[in-house]
């Protein structure tokens, strides 16, 4: 599993989680794939990539897939954290706000 730290931006006053490019492609996430989002008891958000999952769709293009999550729920999830760590596994991304 690979870990990378990102800065959380904002959109219309809410926090935003934006992940794009080769890291997504490396775990099999391509434009048009769907993914399920679940919140874990330990405060981690789990994104499960796969055609059987619904709810969210990967944007971008073939060369640059994009996961863009924003809204009030992201603001609540991020709390006061400005950065988050994403851990990439086979078809899974675990996201945790950094204290």
Short mmCIF file of N, CA and C in Angstrom, two decimals:
data_model
loop_
_atom_site.label_atom_id
_atom_site.label_comp_id
_atom_site.label_asym_id
_atom_site.label_seq_id
_atom_site.Cartn_x
_atom_site.Cartn_y
_atom_site.Cartn_z
N UNK A 1 0.84 -1.18 0.00
CA UNK A 1 0.00 0.00 0.00
C UNK A 1 0.89 1.24 0.00
N UNK A 2 0.48 2.22 -0.77
CA UNK A 2 1.20 3.49 -0.85
C UNK A 2 0.41 4.56 -0.12
N UNK A 3 1.12 5.43 0.59
CA UNK A 3 0.49 6.54 1.29
C UNK A 3 0.98 7.85 0.70
N UNK A 4 0.06 8.81 0.57
CA UNK A 4 0.40 10.14 0.09
C UNK A 4 -0.42 11.15 0.88
N UNK A 5 0.19 12.30 1.17
CA UNK A 5 -0.49 13.37 1.88
C UNK A 5 -0.90 14.44 0.89
N UNK A 6 -2.13 14.92 1.04
CA UNK A 6 -2.70 15.94 0.17
C UNK A 6 -3.21 17.10 1.02
N UNK A 7 -3.30 18.27 0.41
CA UNK A 7 -3.93 19.42 1.04
C UNK A 7 -5.39 19.44 0.62
N UNK A 8 -6.26 19.65 1.59
CA UNK A 8 -7.69 19.75 1.31
C UNK A 8 -8.00 21.18 0.92
N UNK A 9 -8.58 21.35 -0.25
CA UNK A 9 -8.97 22.67 -0.71
C UNK A 9 -10.37 22.99 -0.26
N UNK A 10 -10.94 24.03 -0.85
CA UNK A 10 -12.32 24.39 -0.56
C UNK A 10 -13.07 24.65 -1.85
N UNK A 11 -14.37 24.50 -1.79
CA UNK A 11 -15.26 24.79 -2.91
C UNK A 11 -16.57 25.30 -2.32
N UNK A 12 -16.92 26.54 -2.64
CA UNK A 12 -18.16 27.16 -2.14
C UNK A 12 -18.26 27.08 -0.62
N UNK A 13 -17.14 27.31 0.05
CA UNK A 13 -17.12 27.36 1.51
C UNK A 13 -17.01 26.02 2.19
N UNK A 14 -16.95 24.93 1.45
CA UNK A 14 -16.82 23.59 2.02
C UNK A 14 -15.48 22.98 1.66
N UNK A 15 -15.02 22.06 2.50
CA UNK A 15 -13.75 21.36 2.25
C UNK A 15 -13.90 20.47 1.03
N UNK A 16 -12.77 20.20 0.40
CA UNK A 16 -12.76 19.38 -0.81
C UNK A 16 -11.62 18.38 -0.74
N UNK A 17 -11.93 17.14 -1.14
CA UNK A 17 -10.92 16.09 -1.28
C UNK A 17 -10.78 15.82 -2.77
N UNK A 18 -9.59 16.05 -3.29
CA UNK A 18 -9.33 15.92 -4.73
C UNK A 18 -8.11 15.01 -4.90
N UNK A 19 -8.30 13.91 -5.62
CA UNK A 19 -7.21 12.98 -5.93
C UNK A 19 -7.26 12.72 -7.43
N UNK A 20 -6.12 12.77 -8.09
CA UNK A 20 -6.11 12.58 -9.54
C UNK A 20 -4.84 11.89 -10.01
N UNK A 21 -4.92 11.36 -11.22
CA UNK A 21 -3.75 10.91 -11.95
C UNK A 21 -3.30 9.48 -11.74
N UNK A 22 -1.99 9.31 -11.84
CA UNK A 22 -1.36 7.99 -11.87
C UNK A 22 -1.64 7.14 -10.64
N UNK A 23 -1.78 7.76 -9.48
CA UNK A 23 -2.04 6.98 -8.27
C UNK A 23 -3.38 6.26 -8.37
N UNK A 24 -4.35 6.91 -8.98
CA UNK A 24 -5.65 6.26 -9.19
C UNK A 24 -5.54 5.17 -10.24
N UNK A 25 -4.89 5.48 -11.34
CA UNK A 25 -4.74 4.50 -12.42
C UNK A 25 -4.02 3.24 -11.93
N UNK A 26 -3.05 3.43 -11.03
CA UNK A 26 -2.26 2.30 -10.52
C UNK A 26 -3.11 1.30 -9.73
N UNK A 27 -4.25 1.74 -9.18
CA UNK A 27 -5.09 0.81 -8.42
C UNK A 27 -6.32 0.40 -9.22
N UNK A 28 -6.32 0.71 -10.51
CA UNK A 28 -7.40 0.27 -11.39
C UNK A 28 -8.57 1.22 -11.48
N UNK A 29 -8.42 2.45 -11.00
CA UNK A 29 -9.49 3.44 -11.05
C UNK A 29 -9.39 4.21 -12.36
N UNK A 30 -10.40 4.10 -13.19
CA UNK A 30 -10.39 4.80 -14.48
C UNK A 30 -11.66 5.62 -14.62
N UNK A 31 -11.63 6.57 -15.53
CA UNK A 31 -12.79 7.44 -15.78
C UNK A 31 -14.02 6.56 -16.03
N UNK A 32 -15.10 6.92 -15.36
CA UNK A 32 -16.36 6.20 -15.52
C UNK A 32 -16.58 5.10 -14.50
N UNK A 33 -15.50 4.60 -13.85
CA UNK A 33 -15.69 3.62 -12.78
C UNK A 33 -16.54 4.23 -11.68
N UNK A 34 -17.29 3.40 -11.00
CA UNK A 34 -18.02 3.86 -9.84
C UNK A 34 -17.29 3.41 -8.59
N UNK A 35 -17.63 4.04 -7.47
CA UNK A 35 -17.05 3.62 -6.20
C UNK A 35 -18.02 3.88 -5.07
N UNK A 36 -17.89 3.06 -4.04
CA UNK A 36 -18.70 3.19 -2.84
C UNK A 36 -17.88 3.91 -1.78
N UNK A 37 -18.55 4.74 -1.01
CA UNK A 37 -17.91 5.48 0.07
C UNK A 37 -18.52 5.03 1.38
N UNK A 38 -17.69 4.57 2.31
CA UNK A 38 -18.17 4.18 3.64
C UNK A 38 -17.28 4.81 4.69
N UNK A 39 -17.90 5.17 5.81
CA UNK A 39 -17.16 5.72 6.92
C UNK A 39 -16.90 4.60 7.92
N UNK A 40 -15.64 4.46 8.31
CA UNK A 40 -15.22 3.41 9.22
C UNK A 40 -15.31 3.92 10.67
N UNK A 41 -15.42 3.00 11.61
CA UNK A 41 -15.55 3.35 13.02
C UNK A 41 -14.34 4.11 13.55
N UNK A 42 -13.17 3.92 12.93
CA UNK A 42 -11.95 4.59 13.40
C UNK A 42 -11.78 5.99 12.81
N UNK A 43 -12.78 6.51 12.09
CA UNK A 43 -12.70 7.85 11.52
C UNK A 43 -12.11 7.91 10.13
N UNK A 44 -11.86 6.76 9.53
CA UNK A 44 -11.32 6.68 8.18
C UNK A 44 -12.47 6.57 7.18
N UNK A 45 -12.29 7.20 6.03
CA UNK A 45 -13.24 7.05 4.92
C UNK A 45 -12.65 6.02 3.97
N UNK A 46 -13.48 5.05 3.58
CA UNK A 46 -13.04 4.01 2.66
C UNK A 46 -13.74 4.19 1.32
N UNK A 47 -12.95 4.25 0.24
CA UNK A 47 -13.48 4.29 -1.11
C UNK A 47 -13.17 2.96 -1.77
N UNK A 48 -14.20 2.22 -2.15
CA UNK A 48 -14.06 0.91 -2.78
C UNK A 48 -14.38 1.07 -4.26
N UNK A 49 -13.36 0.91 -5.11
CA UNK A 49 -13.51 1.09 -6.54
C UNK A 49 -14.04 -0.20 -7.16
N UNK A 50 -15.00 -0.08 -8.09
CA UNK A 50 -15.48 -1.26 -8.78
C UNK A 50 -16.84 -1.03 -9.42
N UNK A 51 -17.08 -1.75 -10.48
CA UNK A 51 -18.31 -1.54 -11.25
C UNK A 51 -19.57 -1.94 -10.49
N UNK A 52 -19.43 -2.77 -9.46
CA UNK A 52 -20.61 -3.21 -8.70
C UNK A 52 -21.06 -2.14 -7.70
N UNK A 53 -20.22 -1.14 -7.47
CA UNK A 53 -20.53 -0.12 -6.48
C UNK A 53 -21.20 1.08 -7.15
N UNK A 54 -22.06 1.73 -6.42
CA UNK A 54 -22.75 2.90 -6.96
C UNK A 54 -22.61 4.07 -6.00
N UNK A 55 -23.05 5.21 -6.45
CA UNK A 55 -23.05 6.38 -5.59
C UNK A 55 -22.13 7.47 -6.07
N UNK A 56 -20.95 7.11 -6.51
CA UNK A 56 -19.98 8.09 -6.99
C UNK A 56 -19.35 7.56 -8.26
N UNK A 57 -18.92 8.48 -9.11
CA UNK A 57 -18.29 8.09 -10.38
C UNK A 57 -16.97 8.84 -10.53
N UNK A 58 -15.97 8.16 -11.05
CA UNK A 58 -14.67 8.77 -11.30
C UNK A 58 -14.76 9.63 -12.55
N UNK A 59 -14.31 10.87 -12.43
CA UNK A 59 -14.34 11.84 -13.52
C UNK A 59 -12.98 11.90 -14.21
N UNK A 60 -12.77 12.95 -14.99
CA UNK A 60 -11.49 13.15 -15.67
C UNK A 60 -11.50 12.58 -17.06
N UNK A 61 -10.37 12.00 -17.44
CA UNK A 61 -10.26 11.34 -18.74
C UNK A 61 -9.38 10.10 -18.59
N UNK A 62 -9.15 9.41 -19.68
CA UNK A 62 -8.39 8.15 -19.62
C UNK A 62 -6.99 8.35 -19.06
N UNK A 63 -6.36 9.46 -19.38
CA UNK A 63 -4.99 9.71 -18.92
C UNK A 63 -4.94 10.29 -17.51
N UNK A 64 -6.05 10.89 -17.04
CA UNK A 64 -6.05 11.54 -15.74
C UNK A 64 -7.39 11.35 -15.03
N UNK A 65 -7.59 10.19 -14.39
CA UNK A 65 -8.82 9.99 -13.61
C UNK A 65 -8.83 10.92 -12.40
N UNK A 66 -10.04 11.33 -11.99
CA UNK A 66 -10.18 12.27 -10.87
C UNK A 66 -11.28 11.80 -9.92
N UNK A 67 -10.95 11.83 -8.63
CA UNK A 67 -11.95 11.68 -7.58
C UNK A 67 -12.08 13.04 -6.92
N UNK A 68 -13.28 13.59 -6.93
CA UNK A 68 -13.56 14.91 -6.38
C UNK A 68 -14.73 14.79 -5.41
N UNK A 69 -14.44 14.95 -4.13
CA UNK A 69 -15.45 14.86 -3.09
C UNK A 69 -15.54 16.21 -2.39
N UNK A 70 -16.72 16.79 -2.33
CA UNK A 70 -16.86 18.07 -1.64
C UNK A 70 -18.27 18.21 -1.11
N UNK A 71 -18.42 19.12 -0.18
CA UNK A 71 -19.72 19.38 0.42
C UNK A 71 -19.62 19.48 1.93
N UNK A 72 -20.75 19.70 2.56
CA UNK A 72 -20.77 19.84 4.01
C UNK A 72 -20.29 18.59 4.72
N UNK A 73 -20.58 17.43 4.15
CA UNK A 73 -20.16 16.19 4.79
C UNK A 73 -18.64 16.08 4.79
N UNK A 74 -17.96 16.60 3.75
CA UNK A 74 -16.48 16.58 3.72
C UNK A 74 -15.95 17.55 4.77
N UNK A 75 -16.61 18.71 4.92
CA UNK A 75 -16.21 19.68 5.93
C UNK A 75 -16.29 19.04 7.32
N UNK A 76 -17.37 18.33 7.60
CA UNK A 76 -17.50 17.64 8.89
C UNK A 76 -16.43 16.56 9.05
N UNK A 77 -16.20 15.79 7.99
CA UNK A 77 -15.20 14.72 8.03
C UNK A 77 -13.81 15.28 8.30
N UNK A 78 -13.43 16.36 7.63
CA UNK A 78 -12.09 16.93 7.76
C UNK A 78 -11.90 17.67 9.09
N UNK A 79 -12.97 18.18 9.68
CA UNK A 79 -12.84 18.93 10.93
C UNK A 79 -11.91 20.12 10.72
N UNK A 80 -10.94 20.28 11.62
CA UNK A 80 -10.01 21.40 11.51
C UNK A 80 -8.76 21.07 10.71
N UNK A 81 -8.68 19.86 10.17
CA UNK A 81 -7.48 19.43 9.42
C UNK A 81 -7.42 20.10 8.05
N UNK A 82 -6.22 20.53 7.67
CA UNK A 82 -5.99 21.12 6.36
C UNK A 82 -5.46 20.10 5.36
N UNK A 83 -4.96 18.97 5.88
CA UNK A 83 -4.40 17.94 5.02
C UNK A 83 -5.02 16.59 5.36
N UNK A 84 -4.87 15.65 4.42
CA UNK A 84 -5.34 14.30 4.65
C UNK A 84 -4.34 13.32 4.05
N UNK A 85 -4.33 12.13 4.58
CA UNK A 85 -3.49 11.06 4.06
C UNK A 85 -4.38 10.05 3.36
N UNK A 86 -3.99 9.70 2.14
CA UNK A 86 -4.70 8.68 1.36
C UNK A 86 -3.77 7.47 1.24
N UNK A 87 -4.29 6.32 1.60
CA UNK A 87 -3.56 5.07 1.47
C UNK A 87 -4.20 4.28 0.34
N UNK A 88 -3.39 3.95 -0.66
CA UNK A 88 -3.87 3.29 -1.87
C UNK A 88 -3.56 1.81 -1.82
N UNK A 89 -4.60 0.98 -1.97
CA UNK A 89 -4.44 -0.46 -2.06
C UNK A 89 -5.09 -0.95 -3.34
N UNK A 90 -5.23 -2.22 -3.49
CA UNK A 90 -5.84 -2.79 -4.70
C UNK A 90 -7.34 -2.50 -4.73
N UNK A 91 -7.73 -1.49 -5.50
CA UNK A 91 -9.13 -1.13 -5.63
C UNK A 91 -9.72 -0.42 -4.42
N UNK A 92 -8.87 0.01 -3.49
CA UNK A 92 -9.34 0.64 -2.26
C UNK A 92 -8.48 1.87 -1.96
N UNK A 93 -9.14 2.92 -1.47
CA UNK A 93 -8.43 4.09 -0.97
C UNK A 93 -8.97 4.37 0.42
N UNK A 94 -8.07 4.49 1.39
CA UNK A 94 -8.43 4.85 2.76
C UNK A 94 -7.98 6.29 2.98
N UNK A 95 -8.89 7.14 3.45
CA UNK A 95 -8.60 8.56 3.63
C UNK A 95 -8.79 8.91 5.11
N UNK A 96 -7.79 9.61 5.65
CA UNK A 96 -7.84 10.02 7.05
C UNK A 96 -7.35 11.45 7.16
N UNK A 97 -8.13 12.33 7.83
CA UNK A 97 -7.65 13.70 8.06
C UNK A 97 -6.42 13.67 8.95
N UNK A 98 -5.49 14.58 8.71
CA UNK A 98 -4.29 14.68 9.55
C UNK A 98 -4.53 15.70 10.66
N UNK A 99 -4.13 15.35 11.88
CA UNK A 99 -4.35 16.27 13.01
C UNK A 99 -3.53 17.54 12.86
#
